C-alpha cells in the first residue's frame, strides 16, 4: 500500500480491517476528481475511429495460470509479476484526454471491455486478432497462433487502456507513445452497428470465453453489481 500511495501521490486516510477467523479482508475506497468535462468515458466512439491499445495483452491471464504452479524461468516470472503487480496507465489516460474519443481499462478482458465501449457509444468495433500485441514472455510460454491470441483477448486483469481516436490523431498518438516509452498499437476500427468482434482475414474468430461477466440483481427497481 505504501509503495502504491507513493507512486501515485495518494494519501492513505483511515480504514477498516475485518478479520473473520483466518481470513483478512481489506476494504478500499479511492476518491478523486477529473475536472468538469475532462473525464475519459466509454461514450464518444464514432464510425471511422481507430481502436488502439496500450502495452501487451494477455500477460495477466497467463500469469494467473502460472501463479498456481512452481514454474520458473524469465517468462514465468514476468507473467506472474504482470498478474500480481499491474501498472495502471494513469499518465497515458491523462494524456489521451485531448486525443481519444472513448476509452476503458482492460480489466474484464480486451474483447469484453471493447464491447463495453461499443455498447456505451452505440457502435460496432472490429478487433484484428493478428494485430493484438503480445509480449515476448507470452509468446515464449503460450505461443502466438490465432487460438492463443483469442485467449489473450479474453483474459482479464491486464489494466492496459483500450481507446478509440479519429484517424488524424495517429501521428500524435505515436508521438505520445515515444514520449511515455509505452507501446501503443492500432488493433481495429469503429463502424456503424453494435458489439465488438474479434476477426482475422477469414472472418470472425471463435473466442474461448467472452471475458469476465458482471452479474446484476434487481433491487428496488435498480440494477446493482
Tab-separated table of C-alpha atoms in Angstrom:
chain	number	residue	atom	x	y	z
A	1	UNK	CA	0.000	0.000	0.000
A	2	UNK	CA	2.821	2.397	0.843
A	3	UNK	CA	4.531	1.774	-2.495
A	4	UNK	CA	1.289	2.363	-4.399
A	5	UNK	CA	0.499	5.554	-2.496
A	6	UNK	CA	3.982	6.933	-3.103
A	7	UNK	CA	3.872	6.029	-6.805
A	8	UNK	CA	0.561	7.782	-7.433
A	9	UNK	CA	0.780	10.622	-4.913
A	10	UNK	CA	-2.120	9.359	-2.786
A	11	UNK	CA	-2.654	9.920	0.931
A	12	UNK	CA	-3.814	6.897	2.925
A	13	UNK	CA	-6.517	8.059	5.326
A	14	UNK	CA	-8.017	5.781	7.959
A	15	UNK	CA	-9.507	2.423	7.032
A	16	UNK	CA	-11.399	-0.581	8.372
A	17	UNK	CA	-9.948	-4.050	8.795
A	18	UNK	CA	-12.213	-7.072	9.162
A	19	UNK	CA	-10.588	-10.333	10.254
A	20	UNK	CA	-13.168	-13.140	10.411
A	21	UNK	CA	-11.237	-16.186	11.539
A	22	UNK	CA	-8.144	-16.801	9.448
A	23	UNK	CA	-9.211	-14.531	6.575
A	24	UNK	CA	-8.179	-10.881	6.341
A	25	UNK	CA	-10.385	-8.548	4.294
A	26	UNK	CA	-9.238	-5.031	3.367
A	27	UNK	CA	-11.903	-2.655	2.053
A	28	UNK	CA	-10.524	0.233	-0.015
A	29	UNK	CA	-12.176	3.339	-1.463
A	30	UNK	CA	-10.377	5.674	-3.877
A	31	UNK	CA	-11.758	9.200	-4.208
A	32	UNK	CA	-10.691	11.727	-6.816
A	33	UNK	CA	-11.839	14.161	-9.476
A	34	UNK	CA	-11.107	14.800	-13.148
A	35	UNK	CA	-12.352	18.342	-13.665
A	36	UNK	CA	-15.588	19.277	-15.428
A	37	UNK	CA	-15.829	17.645	-18.843
A	38	UNK	CA	-12.310	16.193	-18.644
A	39	UNK	CA	-13.014	12.545	-17.836
A	40	UNK	CA	-12.365	9.887	-20.472
A	41	UNK	CA	-15.604	7.967	-20.892
A	42	UNK	CA	-16.735	4.873	-22.766
A	43	UNK	CA	-19.104	7.027	-24.790
A	44	UNK	CA	-17.897	9.032	-27.773
A	45	UNK	CA	-16.525	6.440	-30.216
A	46	UNK	CA	-17.603	7.254	-33.791
A	47	UNK	CA	-17.682	5.187	-37.005
A	48	UNK	CA	-14.342	5.651	-38.730
A	49	UNK	CA	-12.378	5.935	-35.488
A	50	UNK	CA	-9.465	3.573	-34.933
A	51	UNK	CA	-9.103	1.268	-31.931
A	52	UNK	CA	-5.815	1.406	-30.036
A	53	UNK	CA	-4.430	-0.463	-27.067
A	54	UNK	CA	-1.508	0.175	-24.741
A	55	UNK	CA	1.189	-2.317	-23.776
A	56	UNK	CA	0.738	-6.041	-24.350
A	57	UNK	CA	-2.364	-8.150	-23.850
A	58	UNK	CA	-2.950	-11.494	-22.133
A	59	UNK	CA	0.033	-11.402	-19.775
A	60	UNK	CA	-2.008	-11.284	-16.576
A	61	UNK	CA	-4.224	-14.176	-17.653
A	62	UNK	CA	-1.164	-16.296	-18.314
A	63	UNK	CA	0.311	-15.092	-15.018
A	64	UNK	CA	-2.792	-16.182	-13.121
A	65	UNK	CA	-2.429	-19.707	-14.501
A	66	UNK	CA	1.262	-19.683	-13.572
A	67	UNK	CA	0.523	-18.384	-10.061
A	68	UNK	CA	-0.883	-21.823	-9.300
A	69	UNK	CA	2.361	-23.535	-10.349
A	70	UNK	CA	6.023	-23.542	-9.396
A	71	UNK	CA	7.190	-22.845	-12.958
A	72	UNK	CA	10.478	-20.961	-13.120
A	73	UNK	CA	12.269	-19.017	-15.829
A	74	UNK	CA	12.238	-15.426	-17.023
A	75	UNK	CA	8.960	-15.736	-18.929
A	76	UNK	CA	7.116	-17.273	-15.977
A	77	UNK	CA	8.436	-14.637	-13.561
A	78	UNK	CA	7.484	-11.792	-15.927
A	79	UNK	CA	3.953	-13.111	-16.460
A	80	UNK	CA	3.330	-13.708	-12.762
A	81	UNK	CA	4.555	-10.190	-11.995
A	82	UNK	CA	2.155	-8.792	-14.591
A	83	UNK	CA	-0.672	-10.517	-12.723
A	84	UNK	CA	0.422	-9.701	-9.170
A	85	UNK	CA	1.662	-6.143	-9.829
A	86	UNK	CA	-0.498	-4.464	-12.521
A	87	UNK	CA	0.557	-0.932	-13.503
A	88	UNK	CA	-2.426	1.333	-14.214
A	89	UNK	CA	-1.745	3.661	-17.154
A	90	UNK	CA	-2.622	6.915	-15.413
A	91	UNK	CA	-0.134	9.089	-17.311
A	92	UNK	CA	-1.469	7.735	-20.593
A	93	UNK	CA	-5.067	8.329	-19.574
A	94	UNK	CA	-4.334	11.955	-18.713
A	95	UNK	CA	-2.500	12.499	-21.983
A	96	UNK	CA	-5.324	10.951	-24.039
A	97	UNK	CA	-7.972	13.401	-22.860
A	98	UNK	CA	-7.350	15.613	-25.910
A	99	UNK	CA	-6.829	12.729	-28.357
A	100	UNK	CA	-9.173	9.827	-27.579
A	101	UNK	CA	-12.890	9.771	-28.321
A	102	UNK	CA	-13.580	6.952	-25.816
A	103	UNK	CA	-11.584	4.670	-23.525
A	104	UNK	CA	-11.763	1.854	-20.983
A	105	UNK	CA	-9.231	-0.013	-18.897
A	106	UNK	CA	-8.803	-3.695	-19.693
A	107	UNK	CA	-9.882	-5.397	-16.501
A	108	UNK	CA	-12.562	-7.787	-17.802
A	109	UNK	CA	-10.575	-8.713	-20.922
A	110	UNK	CA	-9.869	-6.881	-24.190
A	111	UNK	CA	-12.895	-8.246	-26.054
A	112	UNK	CA	-15.271	-7.600	-23.142
A	113	UNK	CA	-14.037	-4.080	-22.399
A	114	UNK	CA	-14.021	-3.038	-26.056
A	115	UNK	CA	-17.569	-4.384	-26.042
A	116	UNK	CA	-18.351	-2.001	-23.189
A	117	UNK	CA	-17.091	0.919	-25.295
A	118	UNK	CA	-19.166	-0.273	-28.257
A	119	UNK	CA	-22.318	-0.583	-26.141
A	120	UNK	CA	-21.898	2.793	-24.450
A	121	UNK	CA	-21.137	4.544	-27.758
A	122	UNK	CA	-23.794	2.737	-29.801
A	123	UNK	CA	-21.313	1.459	-32.407
A	124	UNK	CA	-19.624	-1.718	-33.619
A	125	UNK	CA	-15.900	-2.260	-33.084
A	126	UNK	CA	-13.868	-4.824	-35.027
A	127	UNK	CA	-10.641	-6.101	-33.461
A	128	UNK	CA	-7.902	-7.538	-35.691
A	129	UNK	CA	-6.794	-10.626	-33.780
A	130	UNK	CA	-3.424	-10.729	-35.545
A	131	UNK	CA	-2.685	-7.114	-34.554
A	132	UNK	CA	-3.103	-7.734	-30.812
A	133	UNK	CA	0.300	-7.024	-29.232
A	134	UNK	CA	1.779	-9.952	-27.302
A	135	UNK	CA	4.814	-9.805	-25.033
A	136	UNK	CA	7.880	-11.955	-25.775
A	137	UNK	CA	7.174	-13.750	-22.471
A	138	UNK	CA	3.613	-14.584	-23.531
A	139	UNK	CA	4.802	-15.841	-26.915
A	140	UNK	CA	7.540	-17.942	-25.284
A	141	UNK	CA	5.149	-19.503	-22.774
A	142	UNK	CA	1.886	-19.719	-24.731
A	143	UNK	CA	2.663	-19.188	-28.405
A	144	UNK	CA	1.240	-16.652	-30.824
A	145	UNK	CA	-1.140	-18.605	-33.040
A	146	UNK	CA	-4.725	-17.495	-33.558
A	147	UNK	CA	-6.071	-19.594	-30.672
A	148	UNK	CA	-3.597	-18.061	-28.232
A	149	UNK	CA	-4.423	-14.577	-29.493
A	150	UNK	CA	-8.103	-15.279	-28.834
A	151	UNK	CA	-7.185	-16.465	-25.342
A	152	UNK	CA	-5.196	-13.285	-24.741
A	153	UNK	CA	-8.128	-11.182	-25.957
A	154	UNK	CA	-10.455	-12.675	-23.356
A	155	UNK	CA	-8.091	-12.795	-20.360
A	156	UNK	CA	-8.599	-10.033	-17.803
A	157	UNK	CA	-6.533	-8.066	-15.305
A	158	UNK	CA	-4.107	-6.503	-17.799
A	159	UNK	CA	-5.145	-2.962	-16.776
A	160	UNK	CA	-3.909	-1.596	-20.068
A	161	UNK	CA	-6.052	1.019	-21.838
A	162	UNK	CA	-8.190	0.402	-24.911
A	163	UNK	CA	-9.212	3.622	-26.626
A	164	UNK	CA	-10.676	4.953	-29.831
A	165	UNK	CA	-9.495	8.010	-31.735
A	166	UNK	CA	-10.070	9.577	-35.157
A	167	UNK	CA	-7.588	8.588	-37.883
A	168	UNK	CA	-5.967	12.038	-37.954
A	169	UNK	CA	-4.846	11.544	-34.330
A	170	UNK	CA	-2.485	8.692	-35.267
A	171	UNK	CA	0.622	10.866	-35.575
A	172	UNK	CA	0.033	12.455	-32.170
A	173	UNK	CA	-0.654	9.054	-30.607
A	174	UNK	CA	2.602	7.605	-31.943
A	175	UNK	CA	4.480	10.663	-30.658
A	176	UNK	CA	2.842	10.132	-27.272
A	177	UNK	CA	3.966	6.503	-27.352
A	178	UNK	CA	7.573	7.625	-27.773
A	179	UNK	CA	7.288	10.295	-25.087
A	180	UNK	CA	5.887	7.874	-22.497
A	181	UNK	CA	8.056	4.933	-23.561
A	182	UNK	CA	4.887	2.844	-23.826
A	183	UNK	CA	3.846	0.804	-26.852
A	184	UNK	CA	0.543	1.954	-28.375
A	185	UNK	CA	-0.854	-0.282	-31.118
A	186	UNK	CA	-3.738	0.231	-33.526
A	187	UNK	CA	-5.719	-3.018	-33.486
A	188	UNK	CA	-9.065	-2.249	-35.086
A	189	UNK	CA	-11.679	0.224	-36.181
A	190	UNK	CA	-15.118	1.528	-35.289
A	191	UNK	CA	-18.078	1.052	-37.634
A	192	UNK	CA	-21.827	1.514	-37.641
A	193	UNK	CA	-23.663	-1.293	-35.866
A	194	UNK	CA	-23.287	-2.787	-32.421
A	195	UNK	CA	-20.995	-5.016	-30.398
A	196	UNK	CA	-17.324	-5.966	-30.531
A	197	UNK	CA	-15.992	-8.691	-32.806
A	198	UNK	CA	-12.647	-10.479	-32.954
A	199	UNK	CA	-11.658	-11.009	-36.590
A	200	UNK	CA	-8.859	-12.310	-38.785
A	201	UNK	CA	-8.512	-12.290	-42.569
A	202	UNK	CA	-11.050	-15.146	-42.841
A	203	UNK	CA	-13.743	-13.601	-40.671
A	204	UNK	CA	-14.919	-13.913	-37.050
A	205	UNK	CA	-12.575	-15.697	-34.648
A	206	UNK	CA	-14.155	-18.024	-32.046
A	207	UNK	CA	-13.314	-16.835	-28.530
A	208	UNK	CA	-12.847	-19.339	-25.676
A	209	UNK	CA	-14.923	-17.046	-23.465
A	210	UNK	CA	-16.340	-13.541	-23.624
A	211	UNK	CA	-14.243	-12.267	-20.714
A	212	UNK	CA	-15.324	-11.558	-17.160
A	213	UNK	CA	-19.063	-11.019	-16.858
A	214	UNK	CA	-20.619	-8.736	-14.250
A	215	UNK	CA	-23.812	-10.193	-12.773
A	216	UNK	CA	-26.575	-7.888	-11.650
A	217	UNK	CA	-29.540	-8.268	-9.314
A	218	UNK	CA	-32.596	-6.075	-9.306
A	219	UNK	CA	-33.027	-4.109	-6.096
A	220	UNK	CA	-35.780	-1.500	-5.693
A	221	UNK	CA	-36.028	-1.323	-9.483
A	222	UNK	CA	-32.334	-0.532	-9.900
A	223	UNK	CA	-29.636	-2.858	-11.166
A	224	UNK	CA	-26.740	-3.383	-8.752
A	225	UNK	CA	-23.426	-5.094	-9.314
